[in-house]
Coordinates of C-alpha atoms and ligand atoms in Angstrom, one line a residue:
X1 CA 53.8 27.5 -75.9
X2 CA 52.8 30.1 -73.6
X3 CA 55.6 32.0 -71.2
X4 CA 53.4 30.7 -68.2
X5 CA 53.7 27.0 -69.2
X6 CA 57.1 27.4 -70.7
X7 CA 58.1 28.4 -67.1
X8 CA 55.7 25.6 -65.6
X9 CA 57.6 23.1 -67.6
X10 CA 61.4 24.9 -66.5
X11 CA 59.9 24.3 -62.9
X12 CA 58.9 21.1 -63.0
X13 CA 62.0 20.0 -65.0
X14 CA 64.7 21.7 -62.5
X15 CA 62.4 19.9 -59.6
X16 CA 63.0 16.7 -61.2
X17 CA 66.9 17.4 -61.7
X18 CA 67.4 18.1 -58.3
X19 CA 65.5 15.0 -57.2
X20 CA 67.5 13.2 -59.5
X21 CA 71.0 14.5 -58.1
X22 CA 69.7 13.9 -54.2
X23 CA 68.8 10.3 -55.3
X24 CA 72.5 9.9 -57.2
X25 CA 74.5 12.0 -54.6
X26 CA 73.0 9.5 -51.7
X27 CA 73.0 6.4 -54.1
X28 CA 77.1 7.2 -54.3
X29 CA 77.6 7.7 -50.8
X30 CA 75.4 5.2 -49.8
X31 CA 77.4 3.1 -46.8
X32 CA 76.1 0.0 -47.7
X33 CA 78.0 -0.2 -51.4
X34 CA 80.6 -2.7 -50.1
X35 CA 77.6 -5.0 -50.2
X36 CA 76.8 -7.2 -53.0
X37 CA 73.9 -6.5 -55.1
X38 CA 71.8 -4.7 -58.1
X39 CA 73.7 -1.6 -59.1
X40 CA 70.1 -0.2 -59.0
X41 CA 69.3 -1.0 -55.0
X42 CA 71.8 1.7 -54.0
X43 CA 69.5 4.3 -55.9
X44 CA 65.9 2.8 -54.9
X45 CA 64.0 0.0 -53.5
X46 CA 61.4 0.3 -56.1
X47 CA 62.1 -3.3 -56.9
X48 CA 61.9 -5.3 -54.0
X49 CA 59.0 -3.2 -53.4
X50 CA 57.2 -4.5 -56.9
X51 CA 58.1 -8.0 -56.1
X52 CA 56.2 -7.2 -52.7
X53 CA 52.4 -6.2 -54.2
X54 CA 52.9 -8.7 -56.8
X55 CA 53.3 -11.4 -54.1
X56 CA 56.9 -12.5 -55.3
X57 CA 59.4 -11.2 -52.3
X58 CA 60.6 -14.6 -51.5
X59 CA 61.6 -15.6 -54.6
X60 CA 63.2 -12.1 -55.4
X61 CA 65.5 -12.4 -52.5
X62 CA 66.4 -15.9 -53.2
X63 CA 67.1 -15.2 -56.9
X64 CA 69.4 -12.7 -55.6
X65 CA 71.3 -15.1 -53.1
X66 CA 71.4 -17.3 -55.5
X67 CA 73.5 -14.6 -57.6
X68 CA 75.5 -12.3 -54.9
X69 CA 75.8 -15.2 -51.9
X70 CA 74.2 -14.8 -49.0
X71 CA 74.9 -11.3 -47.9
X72 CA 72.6 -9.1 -50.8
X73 CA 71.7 -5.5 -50.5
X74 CA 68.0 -5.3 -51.9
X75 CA 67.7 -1.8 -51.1
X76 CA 69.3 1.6 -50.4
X77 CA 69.1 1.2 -46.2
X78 CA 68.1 -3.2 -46.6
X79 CA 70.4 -6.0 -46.8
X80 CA 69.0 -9.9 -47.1
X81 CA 70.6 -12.2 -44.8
X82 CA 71.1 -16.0 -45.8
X83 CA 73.6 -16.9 -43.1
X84 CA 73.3 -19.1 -40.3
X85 CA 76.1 -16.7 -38.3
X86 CA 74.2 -13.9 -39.3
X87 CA 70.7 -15.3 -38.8
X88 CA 72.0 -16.5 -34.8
X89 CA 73.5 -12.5 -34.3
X90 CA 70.0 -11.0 -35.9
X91 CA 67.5 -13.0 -34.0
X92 CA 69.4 -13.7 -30.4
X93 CA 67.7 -12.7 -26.9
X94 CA 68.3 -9.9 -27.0
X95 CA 68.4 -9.4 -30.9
X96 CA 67.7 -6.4 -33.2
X97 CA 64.3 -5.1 -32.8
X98 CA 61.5 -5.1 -35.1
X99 CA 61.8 -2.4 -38.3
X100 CA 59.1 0.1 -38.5
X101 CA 58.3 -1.9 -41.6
X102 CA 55.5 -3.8 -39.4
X103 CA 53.7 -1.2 -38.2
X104 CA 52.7 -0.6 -41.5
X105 CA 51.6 -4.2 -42.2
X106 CA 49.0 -4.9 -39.7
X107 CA 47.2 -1.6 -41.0
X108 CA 45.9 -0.9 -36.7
X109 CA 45.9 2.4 -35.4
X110 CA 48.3 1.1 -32.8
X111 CA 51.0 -1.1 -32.4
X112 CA 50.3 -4.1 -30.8
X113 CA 52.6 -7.1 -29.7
X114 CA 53.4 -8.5 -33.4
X115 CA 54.3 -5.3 -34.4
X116 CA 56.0 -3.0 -31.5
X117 CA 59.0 -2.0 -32.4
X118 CA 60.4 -1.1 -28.9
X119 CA 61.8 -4.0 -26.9
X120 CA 60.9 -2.8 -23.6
X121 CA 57.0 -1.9 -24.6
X122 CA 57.1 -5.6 -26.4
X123 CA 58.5 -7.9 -23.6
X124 CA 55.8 -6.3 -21.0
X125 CA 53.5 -6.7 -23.7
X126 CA 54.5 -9.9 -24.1
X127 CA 54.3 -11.0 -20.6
X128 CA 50.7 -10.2 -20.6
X129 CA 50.1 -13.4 -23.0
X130 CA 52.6 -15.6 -21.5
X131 CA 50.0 -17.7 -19.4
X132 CA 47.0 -17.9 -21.8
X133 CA 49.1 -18.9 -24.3
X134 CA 51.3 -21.7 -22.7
X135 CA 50.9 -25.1 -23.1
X136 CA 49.4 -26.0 -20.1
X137 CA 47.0 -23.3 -19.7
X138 CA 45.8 -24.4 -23.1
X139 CA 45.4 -27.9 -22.2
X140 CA 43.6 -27.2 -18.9
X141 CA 40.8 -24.6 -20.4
X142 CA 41.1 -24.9 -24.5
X143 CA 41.9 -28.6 -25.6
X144 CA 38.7 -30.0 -25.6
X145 CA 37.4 -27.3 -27.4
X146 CA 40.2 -27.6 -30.0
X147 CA 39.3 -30.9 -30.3
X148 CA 35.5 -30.7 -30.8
X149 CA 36.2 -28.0 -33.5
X150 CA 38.8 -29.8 -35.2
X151 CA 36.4 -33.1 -35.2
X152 CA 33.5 -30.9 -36.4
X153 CA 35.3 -29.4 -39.4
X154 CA 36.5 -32.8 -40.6
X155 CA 32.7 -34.1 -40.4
X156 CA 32.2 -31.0 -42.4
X157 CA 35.0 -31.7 -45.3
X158 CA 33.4 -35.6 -45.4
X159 CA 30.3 -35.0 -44.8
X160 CA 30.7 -32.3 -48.4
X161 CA 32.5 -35.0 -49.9
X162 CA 29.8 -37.4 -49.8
X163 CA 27.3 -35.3 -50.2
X164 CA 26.8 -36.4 -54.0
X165 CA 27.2 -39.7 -53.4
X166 CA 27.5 -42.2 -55.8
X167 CA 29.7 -39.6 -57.6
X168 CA 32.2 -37.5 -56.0
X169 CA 32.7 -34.1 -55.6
X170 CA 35.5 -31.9 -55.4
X171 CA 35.8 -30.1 -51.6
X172 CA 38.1 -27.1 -51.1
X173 CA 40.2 -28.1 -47.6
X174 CA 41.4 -24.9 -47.8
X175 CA 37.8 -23.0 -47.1
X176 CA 37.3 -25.5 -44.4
X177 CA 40.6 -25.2 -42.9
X178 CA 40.1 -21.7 -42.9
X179 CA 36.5 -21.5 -41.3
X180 CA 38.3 -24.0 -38.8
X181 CA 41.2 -21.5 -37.6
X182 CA 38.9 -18.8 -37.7
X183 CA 36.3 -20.0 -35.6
X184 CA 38.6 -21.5 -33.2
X185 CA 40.6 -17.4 -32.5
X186 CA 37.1 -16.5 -32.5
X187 CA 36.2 -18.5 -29.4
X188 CA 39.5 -18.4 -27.8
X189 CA 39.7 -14.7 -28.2
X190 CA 36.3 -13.5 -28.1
X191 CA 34.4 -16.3 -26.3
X192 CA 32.5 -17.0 -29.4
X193 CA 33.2 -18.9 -32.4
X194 CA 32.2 -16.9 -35.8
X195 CA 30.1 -19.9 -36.7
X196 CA 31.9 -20.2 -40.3
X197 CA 31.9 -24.1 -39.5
X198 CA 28.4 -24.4 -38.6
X199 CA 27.1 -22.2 -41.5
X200 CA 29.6 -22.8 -44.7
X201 CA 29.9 -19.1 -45.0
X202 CA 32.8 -17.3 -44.1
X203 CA 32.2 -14.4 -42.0
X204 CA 35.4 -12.6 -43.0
X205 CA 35.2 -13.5 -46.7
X206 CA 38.0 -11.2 -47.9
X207 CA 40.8 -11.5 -44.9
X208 CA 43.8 -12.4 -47.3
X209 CA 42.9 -9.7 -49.6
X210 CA 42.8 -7.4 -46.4
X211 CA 46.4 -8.7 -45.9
X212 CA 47.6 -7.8 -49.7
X213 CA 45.8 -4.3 -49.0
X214 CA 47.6 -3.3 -46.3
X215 CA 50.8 -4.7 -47.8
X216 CA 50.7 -2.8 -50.9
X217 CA 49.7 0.7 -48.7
X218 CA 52.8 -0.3 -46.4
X219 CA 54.8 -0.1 -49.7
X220 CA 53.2 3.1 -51.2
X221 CA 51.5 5.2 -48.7
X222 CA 49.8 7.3 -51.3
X223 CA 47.3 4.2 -52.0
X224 CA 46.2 4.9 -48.1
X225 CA 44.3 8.3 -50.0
X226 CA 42.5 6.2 -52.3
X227 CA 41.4 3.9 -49.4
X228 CA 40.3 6.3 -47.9
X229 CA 37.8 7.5 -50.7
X230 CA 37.3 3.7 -51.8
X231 CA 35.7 2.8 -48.3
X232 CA 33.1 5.0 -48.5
X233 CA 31.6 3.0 -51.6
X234 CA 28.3 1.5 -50.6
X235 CA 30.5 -2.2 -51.8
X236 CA 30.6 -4.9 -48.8
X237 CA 33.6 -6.4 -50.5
X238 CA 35.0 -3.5 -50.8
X239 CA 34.7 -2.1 -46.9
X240 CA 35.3 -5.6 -45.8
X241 CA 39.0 -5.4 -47.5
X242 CA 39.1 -1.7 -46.8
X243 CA 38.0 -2.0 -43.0
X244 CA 38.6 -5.5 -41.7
X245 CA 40.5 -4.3 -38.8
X246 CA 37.4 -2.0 -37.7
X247 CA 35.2 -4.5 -38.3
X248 CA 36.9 -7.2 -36.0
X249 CA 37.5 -4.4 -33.7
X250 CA 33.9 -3.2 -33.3
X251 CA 32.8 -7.0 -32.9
X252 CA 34.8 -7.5 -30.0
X253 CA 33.8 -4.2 -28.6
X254 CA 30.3 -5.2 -29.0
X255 CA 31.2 -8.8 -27.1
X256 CA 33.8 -6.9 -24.3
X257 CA 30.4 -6.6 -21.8
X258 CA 29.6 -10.0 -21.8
X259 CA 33.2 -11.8 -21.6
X260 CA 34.2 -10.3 -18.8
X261 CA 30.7 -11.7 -16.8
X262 CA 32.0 -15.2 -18.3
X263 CA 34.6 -17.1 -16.6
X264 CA 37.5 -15.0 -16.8
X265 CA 40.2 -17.8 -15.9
X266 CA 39.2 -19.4 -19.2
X267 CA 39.1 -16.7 -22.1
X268 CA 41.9 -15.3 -23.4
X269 CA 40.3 -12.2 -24.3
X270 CA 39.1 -11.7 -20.6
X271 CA 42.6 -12.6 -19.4
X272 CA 44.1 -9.7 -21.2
X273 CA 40.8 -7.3 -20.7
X274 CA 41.2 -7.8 -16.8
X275 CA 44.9 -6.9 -17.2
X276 CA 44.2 -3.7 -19.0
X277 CA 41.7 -3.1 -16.0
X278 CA 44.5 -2.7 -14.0
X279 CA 45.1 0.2 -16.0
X280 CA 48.7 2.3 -15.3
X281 CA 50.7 -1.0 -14.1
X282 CA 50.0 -2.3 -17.5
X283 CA 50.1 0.4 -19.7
X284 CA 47.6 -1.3 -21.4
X285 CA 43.6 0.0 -22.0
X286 CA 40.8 -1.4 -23.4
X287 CA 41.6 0.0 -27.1
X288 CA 44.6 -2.2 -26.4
X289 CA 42.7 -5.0 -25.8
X290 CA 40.3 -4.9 -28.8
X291 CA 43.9 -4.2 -31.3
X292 CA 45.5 -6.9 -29.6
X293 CA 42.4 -9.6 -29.9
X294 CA 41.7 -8.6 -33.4
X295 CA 45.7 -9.0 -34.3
X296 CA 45.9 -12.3 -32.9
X297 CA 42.4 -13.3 -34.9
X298 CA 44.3 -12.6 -37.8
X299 CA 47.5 -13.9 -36.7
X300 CA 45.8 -17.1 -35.8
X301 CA 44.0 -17.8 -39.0
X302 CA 45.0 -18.0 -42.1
X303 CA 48.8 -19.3 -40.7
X304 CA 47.2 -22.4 -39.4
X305 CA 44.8 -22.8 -42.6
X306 CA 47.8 -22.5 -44.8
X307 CA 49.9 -24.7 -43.1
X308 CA 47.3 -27.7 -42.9
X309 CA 46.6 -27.2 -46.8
X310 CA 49.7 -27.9 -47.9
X311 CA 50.1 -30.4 -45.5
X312 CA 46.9 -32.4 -47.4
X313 CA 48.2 -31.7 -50.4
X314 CA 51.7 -32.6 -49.7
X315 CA 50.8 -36.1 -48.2
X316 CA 48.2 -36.9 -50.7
X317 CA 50.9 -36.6 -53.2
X318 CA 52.9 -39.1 -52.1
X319 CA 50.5 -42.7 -51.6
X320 CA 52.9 -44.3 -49.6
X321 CA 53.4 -41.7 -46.8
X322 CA 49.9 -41.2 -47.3
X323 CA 48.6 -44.7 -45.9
X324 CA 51.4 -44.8 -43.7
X325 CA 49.9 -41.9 -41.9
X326 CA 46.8 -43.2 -42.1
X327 CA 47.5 -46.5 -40.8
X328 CA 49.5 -44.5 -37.5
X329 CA 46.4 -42.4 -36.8
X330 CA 44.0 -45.3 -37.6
X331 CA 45.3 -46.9 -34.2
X332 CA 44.8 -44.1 -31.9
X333 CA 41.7 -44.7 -29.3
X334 CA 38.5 -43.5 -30.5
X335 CA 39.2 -40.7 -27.9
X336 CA 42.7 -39.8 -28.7
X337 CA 44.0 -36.5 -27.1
X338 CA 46.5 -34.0 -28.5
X339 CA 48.8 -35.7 -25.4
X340 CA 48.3 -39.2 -27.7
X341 CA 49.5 -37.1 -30.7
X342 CA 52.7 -35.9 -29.5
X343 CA 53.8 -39.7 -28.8
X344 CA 53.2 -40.4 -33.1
X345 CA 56.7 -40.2 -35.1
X346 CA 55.2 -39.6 -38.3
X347 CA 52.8 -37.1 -37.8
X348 CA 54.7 -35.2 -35.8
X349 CA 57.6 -36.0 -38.7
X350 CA 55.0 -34.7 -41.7
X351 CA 54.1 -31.3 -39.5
X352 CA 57.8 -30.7 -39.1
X353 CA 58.4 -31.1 -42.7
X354 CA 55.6 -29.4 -44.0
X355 CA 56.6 -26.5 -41.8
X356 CA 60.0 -26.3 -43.0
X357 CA 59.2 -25.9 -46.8
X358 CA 55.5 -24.8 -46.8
X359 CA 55.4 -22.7 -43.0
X360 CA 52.8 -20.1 -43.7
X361 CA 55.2 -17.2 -43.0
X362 CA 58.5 -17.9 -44.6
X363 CA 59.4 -14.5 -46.3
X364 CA 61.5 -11.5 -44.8
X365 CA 61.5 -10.9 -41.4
X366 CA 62.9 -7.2 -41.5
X367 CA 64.8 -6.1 -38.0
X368 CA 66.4 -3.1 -37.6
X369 CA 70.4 -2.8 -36.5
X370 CA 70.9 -1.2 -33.5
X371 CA 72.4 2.3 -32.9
X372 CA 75.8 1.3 -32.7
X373 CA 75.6 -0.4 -35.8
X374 CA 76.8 -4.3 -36.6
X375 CA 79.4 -6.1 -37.9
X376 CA 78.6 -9.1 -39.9
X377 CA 80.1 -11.0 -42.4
X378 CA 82.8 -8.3 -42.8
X379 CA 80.6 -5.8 -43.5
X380 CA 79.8 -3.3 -41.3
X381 CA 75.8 -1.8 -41.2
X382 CA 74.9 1.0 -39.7
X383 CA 72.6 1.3 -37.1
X384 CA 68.7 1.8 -38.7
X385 CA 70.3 -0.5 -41.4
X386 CA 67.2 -3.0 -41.8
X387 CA 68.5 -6.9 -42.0
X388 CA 65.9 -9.6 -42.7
X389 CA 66.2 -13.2 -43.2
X390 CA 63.7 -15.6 -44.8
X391 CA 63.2 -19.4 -43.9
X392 CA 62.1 -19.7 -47.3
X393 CA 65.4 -19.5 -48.4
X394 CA 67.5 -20.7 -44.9
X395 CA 65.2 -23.8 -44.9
X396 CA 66.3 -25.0 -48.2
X397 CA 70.3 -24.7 -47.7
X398 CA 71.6 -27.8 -49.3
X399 CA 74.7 -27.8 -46.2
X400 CA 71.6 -28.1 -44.0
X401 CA 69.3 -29.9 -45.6
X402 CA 70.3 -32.7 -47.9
X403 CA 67.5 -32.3 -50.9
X404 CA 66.3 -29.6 -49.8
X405 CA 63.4 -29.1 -52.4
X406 CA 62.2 -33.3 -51.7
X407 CA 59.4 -33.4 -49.4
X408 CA 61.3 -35.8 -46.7
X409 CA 59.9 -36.5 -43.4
X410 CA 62.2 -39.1 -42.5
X411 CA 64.5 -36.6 -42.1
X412 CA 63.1 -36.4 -39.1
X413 CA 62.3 -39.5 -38.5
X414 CA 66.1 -41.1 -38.4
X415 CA 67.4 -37.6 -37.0
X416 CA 69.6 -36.9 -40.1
X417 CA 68.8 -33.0 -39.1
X418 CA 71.9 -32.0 -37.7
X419 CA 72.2 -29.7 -34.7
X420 CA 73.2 -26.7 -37.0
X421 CA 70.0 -27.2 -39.2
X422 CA 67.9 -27.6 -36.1
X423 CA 69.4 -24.3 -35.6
X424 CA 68.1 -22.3 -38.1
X425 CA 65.1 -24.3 -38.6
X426 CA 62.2 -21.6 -37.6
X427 CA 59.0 -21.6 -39.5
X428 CA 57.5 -19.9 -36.1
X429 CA 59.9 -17.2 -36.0
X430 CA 62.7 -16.8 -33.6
X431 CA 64.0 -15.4 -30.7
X432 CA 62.3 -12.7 -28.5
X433 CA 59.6 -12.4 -31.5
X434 CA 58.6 -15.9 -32.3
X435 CA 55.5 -17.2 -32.7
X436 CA 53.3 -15.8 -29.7
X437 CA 50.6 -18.9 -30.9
X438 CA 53.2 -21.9 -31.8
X439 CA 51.2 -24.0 -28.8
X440 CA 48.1 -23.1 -30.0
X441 CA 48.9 -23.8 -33.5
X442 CA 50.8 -27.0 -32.8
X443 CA 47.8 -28.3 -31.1
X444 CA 45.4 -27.3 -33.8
X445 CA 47.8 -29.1 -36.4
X446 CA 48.5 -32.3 -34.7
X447 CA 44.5 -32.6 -33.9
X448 CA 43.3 -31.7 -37.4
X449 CA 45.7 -33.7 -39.2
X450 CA 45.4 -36.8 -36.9
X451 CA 41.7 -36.4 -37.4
X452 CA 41.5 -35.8 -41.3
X453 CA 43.8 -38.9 -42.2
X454 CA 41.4 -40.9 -39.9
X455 CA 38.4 -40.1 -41.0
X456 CA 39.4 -39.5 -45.0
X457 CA 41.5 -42.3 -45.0
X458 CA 42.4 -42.8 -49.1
X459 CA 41.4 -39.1 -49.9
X460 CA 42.6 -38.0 -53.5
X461 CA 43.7 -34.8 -55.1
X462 CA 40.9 -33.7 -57.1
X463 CA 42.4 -32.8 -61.2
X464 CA 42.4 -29.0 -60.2
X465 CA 44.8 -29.5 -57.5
X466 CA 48.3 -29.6 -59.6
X467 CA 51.7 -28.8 -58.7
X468 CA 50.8 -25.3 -60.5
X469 CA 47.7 -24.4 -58.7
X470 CA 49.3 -24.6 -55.2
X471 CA 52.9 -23.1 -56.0
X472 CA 53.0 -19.9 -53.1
X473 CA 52.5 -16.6 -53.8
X474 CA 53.8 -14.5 -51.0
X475 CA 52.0 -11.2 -49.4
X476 CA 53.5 -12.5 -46.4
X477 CA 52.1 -15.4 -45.8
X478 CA 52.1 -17.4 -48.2
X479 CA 48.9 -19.1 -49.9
X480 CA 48.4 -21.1 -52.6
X481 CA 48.0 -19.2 -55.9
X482 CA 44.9 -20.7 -56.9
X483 CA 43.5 -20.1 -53.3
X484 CA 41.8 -23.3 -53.3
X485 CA 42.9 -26.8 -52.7
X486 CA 40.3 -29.6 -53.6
X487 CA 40.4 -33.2 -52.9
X488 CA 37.9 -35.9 -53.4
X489 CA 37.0 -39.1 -51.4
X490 CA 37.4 -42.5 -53.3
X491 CA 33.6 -43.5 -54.3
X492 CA 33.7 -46.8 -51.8
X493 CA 34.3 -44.2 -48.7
X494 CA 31.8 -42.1 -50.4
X495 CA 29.3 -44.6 -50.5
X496 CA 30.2 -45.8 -47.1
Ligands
HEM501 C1 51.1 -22.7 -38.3 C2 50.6 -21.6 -37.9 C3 51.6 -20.4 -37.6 C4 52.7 -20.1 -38.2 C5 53.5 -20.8 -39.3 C6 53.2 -18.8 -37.6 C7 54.4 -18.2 -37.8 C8 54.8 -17.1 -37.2 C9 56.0 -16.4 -37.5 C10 57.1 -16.9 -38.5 C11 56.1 -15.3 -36.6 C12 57.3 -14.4 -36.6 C13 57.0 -13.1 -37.4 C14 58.1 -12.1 -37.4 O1 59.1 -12.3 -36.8 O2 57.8 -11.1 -38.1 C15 54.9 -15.3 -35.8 C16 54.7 -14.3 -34.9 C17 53.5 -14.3 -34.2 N1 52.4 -15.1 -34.3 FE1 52.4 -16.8 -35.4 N2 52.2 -18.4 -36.7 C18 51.2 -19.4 -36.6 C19 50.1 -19.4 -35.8 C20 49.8 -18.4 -34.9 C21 48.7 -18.5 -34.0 C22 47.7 -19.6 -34.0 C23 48.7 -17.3 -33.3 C24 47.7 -16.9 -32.3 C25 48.0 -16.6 -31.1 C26 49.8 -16.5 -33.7 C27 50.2 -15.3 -33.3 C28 51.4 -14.7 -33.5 C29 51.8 -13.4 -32.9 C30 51.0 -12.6 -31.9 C31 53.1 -13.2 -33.3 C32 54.0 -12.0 -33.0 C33 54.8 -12.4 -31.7 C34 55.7 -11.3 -31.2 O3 56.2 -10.4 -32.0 O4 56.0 -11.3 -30.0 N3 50.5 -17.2 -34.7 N4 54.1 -16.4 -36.2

């Protein structure tokens, strides 16, 4: 060996040491060592951050409740909460704010209202959305729409499903569910649906591998680098994953001109685009605007997909619920209304419990303690600490929910959810930063699930569709693992 390399190599190794004796002195010191946990979080958080990009976070965390209790520390500044105390101090108005952690996530240039960090800049943010998204001012402008598209996609999975009639044929809800949610954002947002219905084709092909992208760059920023280079390949898939956000982006750039000549009372997109005209008051300009729409495209989608698949494959487990269902829709008037929908116990009972064990977003919601730290449980955190809970795990207490892992929606049915399970029960988020979309999304479910079990009455899960196939990975969201969730229609129907 040379001098040169032999010194190279002294270099390298006395870097290394000293690394080494940062990561041990701070591991040692570390504040959070009271908490429960693996010896190996006070050091790094290299393994929650492998169960992230593998898709496993949820289960990670509940492993480790299931060994510490339910105050863990996953890693060096992170403790999971599993507490209904510590769940009602994290997420109360006014709770602890977002953790950087989101910015991150979405993979935009800016933040925008899912991911601000700052309460302030969030609550005026906020406010901006509060009318288009409400209840009524969906009802007034939107639910007809809704409806139509909802109708139109169901006519879409029957009419695949017959298609090879005599024989049957396997159809993927989840692609349909998805084209669905996507062109529904798409007209609410942009005025324009993306036609995925109308053609078969999804427009935005590779939108949960976007999400897993910007995931796994949230967790290692040096992987941004090789996305960088990567984009440039002359590989659609690859600069759809790579640049989704620019894509949506430039589409609603390309569509600004002509909403705001539609009627602006009705669009959500010109709503907010006539806010930003207002310029200074809102703090809010047209770049805004186009991260904001695109955000909420993606928001909107694949959550309401999600949910609705394992809805249909939840109910078609179970025959019994399953004609039951049917035979509750099956008396609605020809032309029922998402009002008609809220009056139905059961469907209303099967959203509720599909939400609680199959919610599209049930992993960690990471918030960040405030200055002054917080005391919980005994333990006091720092403020910066990061504390995140996950329904995933809350949602299947055994104190709060009898059975937890049975698929039971007479629990809601004969109101054995007590007040303190009602509580925690939050598969749209909580407090200041739930669910921006719940009345859009509840409307979607209740019309697209009233409509399916009407018009699919007796639908089967197809032999590829097994307990396996749909168990959740979790970038996230979650989504089944096989992506897919195909039923068939009994030959009679197909016939019919
Ligand atoms: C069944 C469907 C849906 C589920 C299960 C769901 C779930 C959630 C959850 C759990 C959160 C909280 C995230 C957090 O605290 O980190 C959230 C926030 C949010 N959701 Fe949804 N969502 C759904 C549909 C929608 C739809 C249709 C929209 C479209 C408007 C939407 C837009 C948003 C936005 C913008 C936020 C951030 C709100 C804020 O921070 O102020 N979601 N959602």
């Amino acid at each position: 060996m040379t001098q040169l390399s032999s010194s190279i190599v002294a270099a390298v190794s006395l870097g290394l040491g000293l690394a080494l004796l940062v990561v041990l002195v701070r591991g040692f010191r570390n504040e959070l060592k009271k908490v429960p946990g693996p010896w190996h979080t006070l050091f790094t958080d290299l393994a929650l951050k492998i169960s992230i990009i593998t898709g496993r976070r949820m289960y990670y965390v509940d492993s480790l409740y299931k060994k510490y209790g339910p105050y863990v520390r996953i890693a060096p500044h992170e403790v999971a909460v599993n507490d209904p105390a510590g769940f009602a101090q994290i997420h109360k108005i006014p709770g602890f704010d977002k953790s950087e952690w989101y910015t991150g996530l979405t993979g935009l240039p800016r933040q925008m209202v899912f991911s601000m960090t700052d309460s302030k800049m969030h609550a005026a943010r906020r406010r901006l959305f509060a009318r288009p998204f409400s209840r009524t001012f969906l009802l007034q402008h939107w639910h007809d729409t809704i409806r139509d598209m909802t109708k139109f996609a169901v006519h879409r999975i029957h009419g695949e499903a017959v298609s090879a009639a005599p024989s049957t044929i396997a159809v993927d809800v989840m692609k349909w569910w998805t084209f669905m949610s996507t062109d529904i954002s798409g007209r609410l947002m942009y005025g324009h649906s993306f036609g995925n219905l109308e053609t078969g084709q999804a427009t935005l092909k590779l939108m949960m591998m976007n999400g897993k992208v910007n995931g796994a760059v949230n967790e290692f920023p040096f992987l941004k680098v090789v996305g960088r280079v990567l984009r440039y390949l002359p590989i659609p898939a690859v600069q759809e994953i790579l640049c989704l956000n620019e894509i949506l982006i430039e589409q609603g750039r390309s569509l600004l001109g002509s909403v705001r000549a539609s009627d602006s009372n009705s669009n959500i997109f010109s709503n907010i685009a006539a806010e930003a005209e207002k310029g200074e008051r809102t703090g809010l300009d047209e770049e805004d605007v186009l991260i904001e729409a695109s955000g909420v495209i993606i928001a909107a989608s694949d959550t309401t997909a999600i949910t609705l698949t394992y809805l249909v494959w939840a109910v078609l487990s179970r025959p019994l619920l399953q004609k039951a269902l049917e035979d509750e829709v099956d008396r609605l008037p020809d032309d029922f209304g998402d009002a008609d929908l809220e009056k139905l116990p059961l469907l209303r009972a099967v959203i509720d419990e599909t939400l609680r064990l199959y919610g599209a977003a049930p992993g960690g919601l990471p918030r960040s303690v405030p200055a002054d730290g917080a005391l919980m449980h005994g333990y006091f955190f720092p403020g910066g600490t990061t504390v995140t809970t996950q329904a995933w795990s809350l949602h299947r207490d055994p104190e709060l929910f009898p059975n937890p892992l049975e698929f039971s929606p007479s629990r809601w049915l004969n109101d054995e959810v007590s007040p303190a399970a009602k509580k925690i029960y939050h598969p749209f988020g909580a407090g200041a930063r739930s669910c921006l979309g719940v009345n859009f999304a509840s409307m979607m479910l209740r019309l697209a699930t009233a409509e399916f079990f009407r018009k699919c009455k007796g639908a089967q899960l197809a032999s590829s569709t097994t307990d396996e196939s749909m168990t959740p990975e979790n970038y996230f969201l979650i989504a089944p693992k096989s992506h897919k969730c195909e039923i068939v229609l009994p030959q009679a129907q197909a016939q019919a």
